XYZ file of C-alpha atoms in Angstrom:
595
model
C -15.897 15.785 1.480
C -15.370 15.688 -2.303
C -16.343 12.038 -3.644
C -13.729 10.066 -5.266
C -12.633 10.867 -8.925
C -13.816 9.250 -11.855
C -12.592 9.409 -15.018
C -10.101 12.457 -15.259
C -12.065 14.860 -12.845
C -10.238 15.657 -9.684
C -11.782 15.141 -5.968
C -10.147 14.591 -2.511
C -9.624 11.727 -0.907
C -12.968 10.294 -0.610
C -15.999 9.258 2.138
C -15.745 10.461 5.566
C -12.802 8.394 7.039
C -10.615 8.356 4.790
C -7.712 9.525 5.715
C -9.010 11.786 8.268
C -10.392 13.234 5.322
C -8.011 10.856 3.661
C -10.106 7.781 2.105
C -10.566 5.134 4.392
C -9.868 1.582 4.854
C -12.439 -0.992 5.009
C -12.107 -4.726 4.096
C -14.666 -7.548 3.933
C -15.787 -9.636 6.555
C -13.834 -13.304 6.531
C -15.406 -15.966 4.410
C -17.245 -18.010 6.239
C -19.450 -21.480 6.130
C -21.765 -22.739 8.699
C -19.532 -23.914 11.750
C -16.437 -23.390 9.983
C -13.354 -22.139 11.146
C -10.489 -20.344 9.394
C -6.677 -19.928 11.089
C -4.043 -18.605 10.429
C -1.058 -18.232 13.204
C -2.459 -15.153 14.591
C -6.451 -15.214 13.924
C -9.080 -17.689 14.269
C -12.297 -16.937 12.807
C -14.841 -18.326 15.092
C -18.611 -19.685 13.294
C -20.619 -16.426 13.495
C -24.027 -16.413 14.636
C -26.958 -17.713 13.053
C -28.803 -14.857 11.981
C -28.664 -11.318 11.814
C -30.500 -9.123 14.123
C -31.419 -5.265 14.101
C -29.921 -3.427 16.847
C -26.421 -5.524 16.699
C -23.464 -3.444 17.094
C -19.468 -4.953 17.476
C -17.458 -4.702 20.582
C -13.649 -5.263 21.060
C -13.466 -7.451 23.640
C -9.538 -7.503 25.130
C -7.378 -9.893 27.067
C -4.338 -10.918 27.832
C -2.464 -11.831 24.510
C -2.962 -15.779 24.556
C -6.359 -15.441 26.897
C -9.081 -15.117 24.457
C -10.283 -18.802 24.641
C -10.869 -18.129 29.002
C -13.210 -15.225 28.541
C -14.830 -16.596 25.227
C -17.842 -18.252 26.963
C -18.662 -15.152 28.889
C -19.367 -13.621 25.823
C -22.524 -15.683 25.360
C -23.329 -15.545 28.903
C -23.619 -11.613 28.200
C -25.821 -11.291 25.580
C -23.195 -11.715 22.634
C -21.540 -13.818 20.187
C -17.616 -14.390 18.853
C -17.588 -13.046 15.357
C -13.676 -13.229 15.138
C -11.253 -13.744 17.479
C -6.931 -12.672 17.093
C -5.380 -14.301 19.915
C -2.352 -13.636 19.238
C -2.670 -10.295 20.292
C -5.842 -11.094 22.627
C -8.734 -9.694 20.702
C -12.117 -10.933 20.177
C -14.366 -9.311 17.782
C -17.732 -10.115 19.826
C -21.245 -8.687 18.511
C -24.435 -8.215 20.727
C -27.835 -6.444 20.451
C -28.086 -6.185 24.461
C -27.367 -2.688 25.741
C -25.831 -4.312 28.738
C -23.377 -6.458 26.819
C -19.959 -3.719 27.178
C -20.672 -3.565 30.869
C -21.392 -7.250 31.886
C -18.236 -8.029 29.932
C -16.152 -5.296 31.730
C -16.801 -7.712 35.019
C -15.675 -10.802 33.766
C -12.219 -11.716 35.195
C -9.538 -11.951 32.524
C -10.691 -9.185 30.330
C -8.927 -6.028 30.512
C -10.943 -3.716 28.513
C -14.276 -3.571 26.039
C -15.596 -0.870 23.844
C -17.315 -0.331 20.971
C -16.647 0.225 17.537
C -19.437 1.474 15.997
C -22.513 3.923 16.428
C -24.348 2.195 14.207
C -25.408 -0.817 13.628
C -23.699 -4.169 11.755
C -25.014 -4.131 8.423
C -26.382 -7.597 7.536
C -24.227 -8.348 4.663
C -21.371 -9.362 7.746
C -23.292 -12.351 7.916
C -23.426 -13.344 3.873
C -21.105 -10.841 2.666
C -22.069 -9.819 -0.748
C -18.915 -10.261 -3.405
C -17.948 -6.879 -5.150
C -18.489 -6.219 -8.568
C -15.776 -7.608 -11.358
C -16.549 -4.652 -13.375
C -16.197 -5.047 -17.253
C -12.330 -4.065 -18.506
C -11.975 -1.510 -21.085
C -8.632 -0.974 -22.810
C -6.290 2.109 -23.068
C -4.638 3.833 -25.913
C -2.807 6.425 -23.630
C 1.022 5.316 -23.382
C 3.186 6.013 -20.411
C 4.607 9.686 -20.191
C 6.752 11.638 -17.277
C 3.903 12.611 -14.652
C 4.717 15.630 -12.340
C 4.524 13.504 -9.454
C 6.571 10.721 -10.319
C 9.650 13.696 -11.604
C 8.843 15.640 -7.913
C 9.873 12.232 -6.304
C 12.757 11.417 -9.094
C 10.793 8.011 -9.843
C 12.533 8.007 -12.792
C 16.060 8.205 -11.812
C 15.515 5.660 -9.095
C 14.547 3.230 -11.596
C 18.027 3.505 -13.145
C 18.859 1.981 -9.789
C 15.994 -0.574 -9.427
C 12.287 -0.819 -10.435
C 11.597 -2.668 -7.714
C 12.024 -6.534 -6.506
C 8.984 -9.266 -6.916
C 9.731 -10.449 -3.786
C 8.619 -7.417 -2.034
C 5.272 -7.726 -0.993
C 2.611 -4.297 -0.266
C -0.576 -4.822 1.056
C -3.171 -2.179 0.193
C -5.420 -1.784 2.720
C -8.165 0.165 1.379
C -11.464 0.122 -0.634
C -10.830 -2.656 -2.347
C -8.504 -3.532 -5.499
C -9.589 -3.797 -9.172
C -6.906 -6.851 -9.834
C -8.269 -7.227 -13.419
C -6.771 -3.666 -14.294
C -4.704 -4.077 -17.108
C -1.978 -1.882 -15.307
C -2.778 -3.696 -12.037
C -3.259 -6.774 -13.127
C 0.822 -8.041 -14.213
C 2.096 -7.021 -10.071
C -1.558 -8.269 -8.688
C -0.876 -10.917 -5.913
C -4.317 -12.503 -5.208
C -2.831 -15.647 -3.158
C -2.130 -12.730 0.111
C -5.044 -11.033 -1.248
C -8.453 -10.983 0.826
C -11.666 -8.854 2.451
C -11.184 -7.742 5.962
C -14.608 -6.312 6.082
C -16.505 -5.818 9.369
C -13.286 -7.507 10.687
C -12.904 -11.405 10.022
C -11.186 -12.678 6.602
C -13.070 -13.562 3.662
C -10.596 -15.118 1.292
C -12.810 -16.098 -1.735
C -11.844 -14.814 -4.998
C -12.826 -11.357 -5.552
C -13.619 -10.666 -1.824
C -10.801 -7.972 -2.420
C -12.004 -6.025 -4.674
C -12.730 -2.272 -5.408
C -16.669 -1.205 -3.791
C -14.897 1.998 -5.075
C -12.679 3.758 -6.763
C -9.643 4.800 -3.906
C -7.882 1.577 -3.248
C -7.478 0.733 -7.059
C -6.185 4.622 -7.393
C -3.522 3.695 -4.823
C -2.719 0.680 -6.044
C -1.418 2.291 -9.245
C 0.525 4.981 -7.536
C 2.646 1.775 -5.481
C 3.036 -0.225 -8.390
C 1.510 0.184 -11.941
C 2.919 -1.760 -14.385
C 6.022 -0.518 -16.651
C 4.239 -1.967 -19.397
C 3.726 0.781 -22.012
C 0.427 1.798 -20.775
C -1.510 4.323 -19.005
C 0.769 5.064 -15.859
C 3.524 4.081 -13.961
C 3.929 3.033 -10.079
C 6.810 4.435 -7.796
C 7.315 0.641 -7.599
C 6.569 -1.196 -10.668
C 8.965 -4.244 -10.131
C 7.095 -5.469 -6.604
C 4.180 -7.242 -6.030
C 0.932 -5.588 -4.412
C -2.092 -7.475 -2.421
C -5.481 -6.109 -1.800
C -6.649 -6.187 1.558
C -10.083 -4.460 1.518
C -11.078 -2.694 4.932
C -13.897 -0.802 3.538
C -17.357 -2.144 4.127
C -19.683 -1.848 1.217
C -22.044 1.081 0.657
C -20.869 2.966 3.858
C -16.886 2.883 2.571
C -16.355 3.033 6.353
C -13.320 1.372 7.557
C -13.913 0.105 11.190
C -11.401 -0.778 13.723
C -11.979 -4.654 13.760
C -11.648 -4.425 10.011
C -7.877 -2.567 10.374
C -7.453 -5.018 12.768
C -7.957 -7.795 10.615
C -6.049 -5.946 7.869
C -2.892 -5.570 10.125
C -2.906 -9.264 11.089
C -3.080 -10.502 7.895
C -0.209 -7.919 6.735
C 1.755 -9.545 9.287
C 0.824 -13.125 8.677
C 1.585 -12.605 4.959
C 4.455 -10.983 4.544
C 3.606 -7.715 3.429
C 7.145 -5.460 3.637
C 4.833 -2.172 3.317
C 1.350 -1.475 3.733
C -0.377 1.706 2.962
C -3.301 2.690 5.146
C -4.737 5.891 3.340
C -8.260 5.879 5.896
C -8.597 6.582 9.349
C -10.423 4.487 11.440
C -14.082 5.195 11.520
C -16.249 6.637 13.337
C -14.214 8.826 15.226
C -11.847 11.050 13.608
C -9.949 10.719 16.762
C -10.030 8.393 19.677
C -9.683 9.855 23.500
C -7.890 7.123 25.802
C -10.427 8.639 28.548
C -13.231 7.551 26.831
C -14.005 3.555 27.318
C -14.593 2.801 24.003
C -12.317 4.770 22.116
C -9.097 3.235 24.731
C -10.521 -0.213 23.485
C -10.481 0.901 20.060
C -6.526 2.855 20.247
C -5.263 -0.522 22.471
C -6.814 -3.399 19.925
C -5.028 -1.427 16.947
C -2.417 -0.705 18.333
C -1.143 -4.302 19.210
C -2.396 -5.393 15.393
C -0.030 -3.080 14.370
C 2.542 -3.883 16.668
C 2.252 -7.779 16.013
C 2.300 -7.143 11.828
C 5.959 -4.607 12.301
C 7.046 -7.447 14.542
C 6.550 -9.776 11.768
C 8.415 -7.152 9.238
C 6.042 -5.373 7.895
C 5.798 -1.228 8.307
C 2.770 0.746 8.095
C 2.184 4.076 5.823
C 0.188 6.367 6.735
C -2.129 9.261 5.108
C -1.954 12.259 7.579
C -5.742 13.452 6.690
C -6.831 16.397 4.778
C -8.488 18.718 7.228
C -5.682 21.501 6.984
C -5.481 20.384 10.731
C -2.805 20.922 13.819
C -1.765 17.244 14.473
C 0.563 18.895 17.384
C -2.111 21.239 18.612
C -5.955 19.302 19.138
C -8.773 21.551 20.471
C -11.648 20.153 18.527
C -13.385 17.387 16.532
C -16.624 18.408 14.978
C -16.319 15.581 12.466
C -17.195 12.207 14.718
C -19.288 10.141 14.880
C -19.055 9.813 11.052
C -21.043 6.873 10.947
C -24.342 8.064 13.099
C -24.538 12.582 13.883
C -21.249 14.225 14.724
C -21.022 16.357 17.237
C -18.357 19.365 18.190
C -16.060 17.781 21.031
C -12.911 19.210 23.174
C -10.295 17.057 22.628
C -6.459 17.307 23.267
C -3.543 15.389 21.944
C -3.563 12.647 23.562
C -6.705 11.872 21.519
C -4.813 10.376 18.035
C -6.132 9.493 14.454
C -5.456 5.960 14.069
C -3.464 4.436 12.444
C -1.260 7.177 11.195
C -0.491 8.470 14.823
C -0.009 4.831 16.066
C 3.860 4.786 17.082
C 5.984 3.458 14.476
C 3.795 4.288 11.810
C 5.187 6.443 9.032
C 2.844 9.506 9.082
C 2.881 11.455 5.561
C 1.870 15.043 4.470
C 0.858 15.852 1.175
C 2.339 18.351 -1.208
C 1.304 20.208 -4.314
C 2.823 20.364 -7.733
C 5.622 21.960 -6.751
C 6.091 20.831 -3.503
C 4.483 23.197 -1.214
C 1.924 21.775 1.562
C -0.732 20.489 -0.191
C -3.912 23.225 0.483
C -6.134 20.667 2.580
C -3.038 18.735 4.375
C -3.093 18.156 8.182
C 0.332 19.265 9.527
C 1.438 19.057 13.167
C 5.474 19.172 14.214
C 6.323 15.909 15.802
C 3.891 14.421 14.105
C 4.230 13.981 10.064
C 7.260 12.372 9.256
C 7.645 13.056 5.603
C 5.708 15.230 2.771
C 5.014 13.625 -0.930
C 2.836 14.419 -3.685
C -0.628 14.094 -3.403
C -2.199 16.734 -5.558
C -3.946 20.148 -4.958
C -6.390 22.295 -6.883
C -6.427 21.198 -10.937
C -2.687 19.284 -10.845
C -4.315 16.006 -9.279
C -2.443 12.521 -8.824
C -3.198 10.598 -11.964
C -3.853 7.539 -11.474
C -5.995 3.939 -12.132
C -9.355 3.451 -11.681
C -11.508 0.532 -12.261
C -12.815 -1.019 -15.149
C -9.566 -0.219 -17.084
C -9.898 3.642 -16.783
C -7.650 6.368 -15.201
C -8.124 9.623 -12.816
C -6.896 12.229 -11.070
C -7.781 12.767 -7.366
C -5.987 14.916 -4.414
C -5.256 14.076 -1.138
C -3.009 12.716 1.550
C -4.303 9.664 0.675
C -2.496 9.677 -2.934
C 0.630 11.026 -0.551
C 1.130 8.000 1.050
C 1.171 5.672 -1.719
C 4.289 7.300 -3.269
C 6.116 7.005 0.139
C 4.957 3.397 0.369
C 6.310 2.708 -3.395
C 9.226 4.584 -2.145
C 9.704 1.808 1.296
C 9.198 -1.021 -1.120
C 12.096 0.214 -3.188
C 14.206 0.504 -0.123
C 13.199 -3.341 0.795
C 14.214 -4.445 -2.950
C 18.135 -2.998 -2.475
C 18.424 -3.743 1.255
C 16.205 -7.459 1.295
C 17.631 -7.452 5.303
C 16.276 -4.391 6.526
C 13.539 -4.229 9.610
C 10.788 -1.925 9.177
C 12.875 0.485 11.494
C 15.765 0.385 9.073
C 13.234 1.307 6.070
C 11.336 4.103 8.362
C 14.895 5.679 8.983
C 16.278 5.084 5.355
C 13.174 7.301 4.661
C 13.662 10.346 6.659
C 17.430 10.270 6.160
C 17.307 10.366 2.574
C 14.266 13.191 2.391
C 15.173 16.516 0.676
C 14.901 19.131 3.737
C 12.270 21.526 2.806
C 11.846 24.520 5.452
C 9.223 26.245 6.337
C 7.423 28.816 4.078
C 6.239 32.376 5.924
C 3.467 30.404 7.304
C 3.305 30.901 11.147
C 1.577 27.675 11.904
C 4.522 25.954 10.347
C 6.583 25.487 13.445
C 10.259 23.471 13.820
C 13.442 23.571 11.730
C 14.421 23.070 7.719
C 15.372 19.627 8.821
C 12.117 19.350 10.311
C 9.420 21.022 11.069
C 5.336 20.464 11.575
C 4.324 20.844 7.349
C 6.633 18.519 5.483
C 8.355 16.146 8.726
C 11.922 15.111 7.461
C 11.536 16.602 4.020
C 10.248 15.737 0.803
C 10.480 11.740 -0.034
C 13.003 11.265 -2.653
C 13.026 7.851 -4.341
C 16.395 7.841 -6.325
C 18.473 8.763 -2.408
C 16.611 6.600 -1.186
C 17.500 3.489 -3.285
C 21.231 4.962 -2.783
C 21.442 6.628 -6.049
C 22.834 10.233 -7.385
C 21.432 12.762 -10.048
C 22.815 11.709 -12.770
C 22.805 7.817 -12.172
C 26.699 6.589 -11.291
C 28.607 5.330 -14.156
C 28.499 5.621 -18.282
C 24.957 5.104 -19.837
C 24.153 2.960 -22.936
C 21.134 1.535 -24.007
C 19.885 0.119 -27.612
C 16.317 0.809 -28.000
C 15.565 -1.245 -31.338
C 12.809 -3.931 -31.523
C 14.053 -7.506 -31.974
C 10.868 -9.660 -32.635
C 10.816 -12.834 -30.338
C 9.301 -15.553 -32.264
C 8.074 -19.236 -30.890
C 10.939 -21.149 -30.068
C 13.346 -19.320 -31.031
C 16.448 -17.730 -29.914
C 17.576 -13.820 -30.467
C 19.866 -11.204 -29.626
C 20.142 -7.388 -29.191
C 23.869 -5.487 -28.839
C 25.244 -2.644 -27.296
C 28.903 -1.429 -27.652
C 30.469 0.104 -25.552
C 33.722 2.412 -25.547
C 35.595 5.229 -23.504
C 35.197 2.753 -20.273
C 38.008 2.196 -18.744
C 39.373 -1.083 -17.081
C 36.474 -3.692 -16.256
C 33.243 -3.631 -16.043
C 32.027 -3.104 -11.899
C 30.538 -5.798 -9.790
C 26.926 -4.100 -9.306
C 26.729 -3.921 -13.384
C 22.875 -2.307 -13.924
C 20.909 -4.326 -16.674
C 18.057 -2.932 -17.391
C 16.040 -5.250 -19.358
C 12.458 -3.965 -20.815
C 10.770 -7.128 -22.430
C 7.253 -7.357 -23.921
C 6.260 -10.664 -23.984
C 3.027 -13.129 -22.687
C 4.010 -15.522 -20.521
C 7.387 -14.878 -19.466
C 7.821 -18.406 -17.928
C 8.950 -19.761 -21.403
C 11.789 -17.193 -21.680
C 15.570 -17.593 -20.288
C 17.407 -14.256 -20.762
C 21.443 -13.977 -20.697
C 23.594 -10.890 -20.770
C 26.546 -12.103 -23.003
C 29.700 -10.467 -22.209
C 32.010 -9.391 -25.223
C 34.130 -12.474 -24.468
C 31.139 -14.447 -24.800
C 31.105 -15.297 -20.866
C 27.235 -15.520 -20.071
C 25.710 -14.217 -16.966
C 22.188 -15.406 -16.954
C 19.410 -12.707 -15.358
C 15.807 -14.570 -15.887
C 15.502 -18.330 -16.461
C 11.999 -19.363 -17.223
C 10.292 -17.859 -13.680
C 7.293 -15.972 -13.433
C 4.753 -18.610 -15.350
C 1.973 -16.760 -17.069
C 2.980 -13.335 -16.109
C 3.656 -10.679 -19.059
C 6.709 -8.684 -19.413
C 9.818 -8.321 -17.858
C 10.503 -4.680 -17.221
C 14.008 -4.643 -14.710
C 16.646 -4.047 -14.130
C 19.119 -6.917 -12.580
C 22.606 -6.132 -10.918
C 25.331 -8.497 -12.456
C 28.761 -8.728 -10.850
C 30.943 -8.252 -14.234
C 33.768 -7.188 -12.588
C 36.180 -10.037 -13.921
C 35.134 -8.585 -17.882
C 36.997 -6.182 -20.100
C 34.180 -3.429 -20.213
C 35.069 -1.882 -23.810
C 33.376 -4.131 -26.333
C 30.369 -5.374 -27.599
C 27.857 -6.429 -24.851
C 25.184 -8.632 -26.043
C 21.311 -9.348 -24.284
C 20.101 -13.050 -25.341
C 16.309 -14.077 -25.419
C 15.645 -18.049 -25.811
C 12.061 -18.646 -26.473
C 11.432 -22.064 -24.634
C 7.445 -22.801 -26.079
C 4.578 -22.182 -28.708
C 2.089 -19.904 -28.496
C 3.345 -16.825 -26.791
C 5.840 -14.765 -28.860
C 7.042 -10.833 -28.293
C 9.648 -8.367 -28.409
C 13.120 -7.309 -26.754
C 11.673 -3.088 -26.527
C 14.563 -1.651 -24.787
C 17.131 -2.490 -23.037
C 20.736 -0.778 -21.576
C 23.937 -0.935 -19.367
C 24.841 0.739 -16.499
C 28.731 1.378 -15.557
């Protein structure tokens, strides 16, 4: 498999795993000091051994949700130690360097099933996890322009509707996030931000970020900045967290480590995560072999517990131009030791994306047909989006300040996640059902081309699921956007304590202005918690959108819904900025009015 892109050359979806062929998810192992323990309401990290050892390899060690702490001794007693342990959903994360240790523990009463994760061994750095490189920023002079993928999805028009709500949380469970990025770094939530490596938390600062390049590429897809610069995210308004699943140098993402990705989604609030990895080392797991059932069952209920805490799970298909619906083979597992060829059926499943209620996604070309490499399978993919093919790559950020283009199903997903986290920013009350079904109602159908392994209907069929994602349906728009258009694009400086204003008039309205009145405000200023803006109506009634939130972040690029209904809409319509402190000034860039 291609390695991931640097600069602006174009490569697939990264190391073996992810994505089944999509890049995979690995996040650092949980921070950890001698005889400490961290807990949060579903894990407990539990004081890891004292040293390493060669030959140790990690088991999942399952009860009973709840019955962890009963079978917790008998894990020493075997010939192991508790390296984390998820309660919650009766998981222990046990390590061992005794051949014996699976079986012993498959005696103890209490425990309903062990396996193991790996075919290699635990690298060392689980037990003084090495931070990732900060790497050194550089700057961009490239400015934001229409990108083929964003227009396929109708980005743009949805953001007539909104750019996205920072309440809305999405966890990117990947490689690793570059939150210094200077189109990262204005949506970058490090307080829910942390390294699931080799599958306990490791919350120190930096633990989350990039040992590559795929996570911080994903992270600009969901939510780049609208900030003048480089690109734009599906979802620039919300607020994305690194969770890094990827272990260092191997870029393998283990099952312990999506795991510990999935509880911490759910313990933190994370409305959408994207998962664009399989789980290593087996492209897919069998439920008749003993490990492998261990492996399917222990990520299974993480991802159960996180969508029963609200948060739903995106999924890269893979990019092995693979029948999902019809399994004969895996020649690609064990990815982390020598693979071997392997009869399989379907009941063997990638995990996560084939985890039920997981939102499996396709990829598509420029243009929209299945993406060359794309795994496919009726009843299985759920929706198509872009994710690049041949020389018209997903352009994207990379870290250290730069910018890329890579293909795969892996930069799919990402633009159906953005797409959920607009969904969550109109409807703030919908489940992750709600957002999963919002999706495939409001895909364009796309039928199948004179391809015979395309099998199923225009409304859905085995290449492209429910259809191609489209963001502005989804968010409940129409092409054009409802209602008359004005906007005044003319700089007005914003100096230090000071207070300015920007107009608009409008005519040919008729009657009053409508109770979901679209504001779309595009502000360039540092530290926007100084700031109180006001949308004066032309009777000078003021309706106040942003009043000094959002401390030391920059800009404020959104667009707010103001119930005007009770003013005259014919007028002029005015946009007030009040500069509340010293030392940060800026500009009102853009702004407009939606009828």
């Amino acid at each position: 498999m291609a390695v991931a892109a640097l600069g602006t050359t174009v490569a697939l979806a990264a190391p073996a795993g992810f994505a089944q062929a999509a890049p995979t998810d690995t996040a650092p192992v949980a921070a950890r000091s001698a005889g400490a323990t961290q807990t949060t309401t579903s894990t407990k990290a539990a004081a890891a051994p004292a040293a390493w050892a060669a030959g140790t390899r990690a088991y999942l060690v399952i009860t009973a949700p709840g019955g962890t702490s009963a079978v917790s001794g008998a894990v020493a007693s075997s010939g192991g130690s508790v390296f984390a342990t998820y309660d919650a959903i009766g998981v222990i994360v046990a390590h061992s360097t005794s051949s014996s240790f699976a079986t012993s523990m498959r005696a103890v009463g209490g425990v309903q099933q062990v396996g193991a994760t790996r075919n290699s061994d635990v690298p060392a750095d689980a037990y003084n996890p090495a931070l990732p490189a900060n790497p050194a920023q550089s700057t961009t002079t490239l400015t934001e322009s229409n990108r083929w993928d964003m227009t396929q999805i109708k980005a743009e028009q949805a953001w007539a509707v909104t750019t996205g709500s920072a309440t809305v949380k999405v966890g990117v469970l990947d490689t690793g996030v570059d939150d210094q990025h200077q189109d990262i770094a204005p949506n970058f939530n490090a307080a829910d931000s942390a390294s699931c490596a080799y599958g306990k938390v490791d919350t120190r600062a930096g633990a989350w970020r990039d040992v590559g390049t795929h996570g911080t590429h994903v992270a600009g897809t969901i939510a780049a900045a609208k900030n003048g610069k480089g690109v734009i995210g599906v979802a620039p308004g919300v607020k994305i967290s690194s969770v890094r699943i990827a272990e260092p140098t191997s870029s393998l993402f283990f099952a312990e480590n999506t795991i510990c990705g999935f509880m911490w989604a759910g313990d933190h609030g994370f409305k959408v995560t994207n998962n664009s990895y399989y789980t290593d080392p087996w492209q897919f797991n069998c439920p008749d072999n003993v490990d492998q059932a261990a492996i399917i069952e222990g990520v299974r209920r993480a991802q159960v517990y996180a969508e029963g805490k609200g948060s739903l799970q995106v999924a890269a298909a893979g990019n092995s131009n693979y029948d999902l619906a019809n399994k004969t083979t895996d020649s690609e597992s064990p990815n982390d030791s020598t693979p071997v060829t392997r009869t399989i059926t379907n009941a063997c499943i990638d995990i996560p994306t084939e985890l039920p209620g997981v939102v499996t996604v396709a990829a598509q070309g420029n243009g929209g047909a299945k993406a060359s490499y794309s795994n496919f399978g009726n009843g299985v993919v759920d929706i198509a989006a872009p994710g690049g093919d041949g020389a018209s790559g997903v352009y994207s950020t990379l870290p250290g300040g730069k910018y890329g283009n890579m293909n795969g199903t892996s930069m799919a997903s990402p633009h159906v996640a953005g797409v959920a986290a607009l969904i969550a920013s109109v409807n703030p009350t919908f489940t992750p059902a709600q957002i999963r079904d919002q999706l495939g109602v409001q895909a364009t159908d796309r039928a199948c081309p004179s391809d015979t392994r395309c099998k199923g209907t225009t409304t859905k069929n085995g290449f492209f699921g429910e259809g191609a994602v489209d963001a502005l349906k989804a968010v409940g728009g129409s092409t054009p956007p409802p209602g008359a258009y004005f906007e005044n694009l003319a700089d007005v400086t914003i100096a230090d304590n000071a207070t300015v204003e920007s107009s608009i008039t409008v005519g040919g309205v008729t009657g009053n202005a409508p109770a979901t009145l679209k504001v779309g405000v595009d502000i360039k200023h540092t530290y926007i918690g100084d700031l109180k803006v006001d949308l004066v109506a032309p009777d000078g009634t003021v309706y106040t959108v942003h009043n000094r939130t959002g401390s030391g972040t920059d800009n404020i690029v959104q667009t707010f819904t103001v119930n005007a209904s009770s003013e005259v809409a014919n007028g002029v319509w005015k946009l007030r900025v009040n500069d509340n402190a010293s030392q940060d000034t800026g500009k009102i860039d853009a702004w407009n009015l939606t009828f």
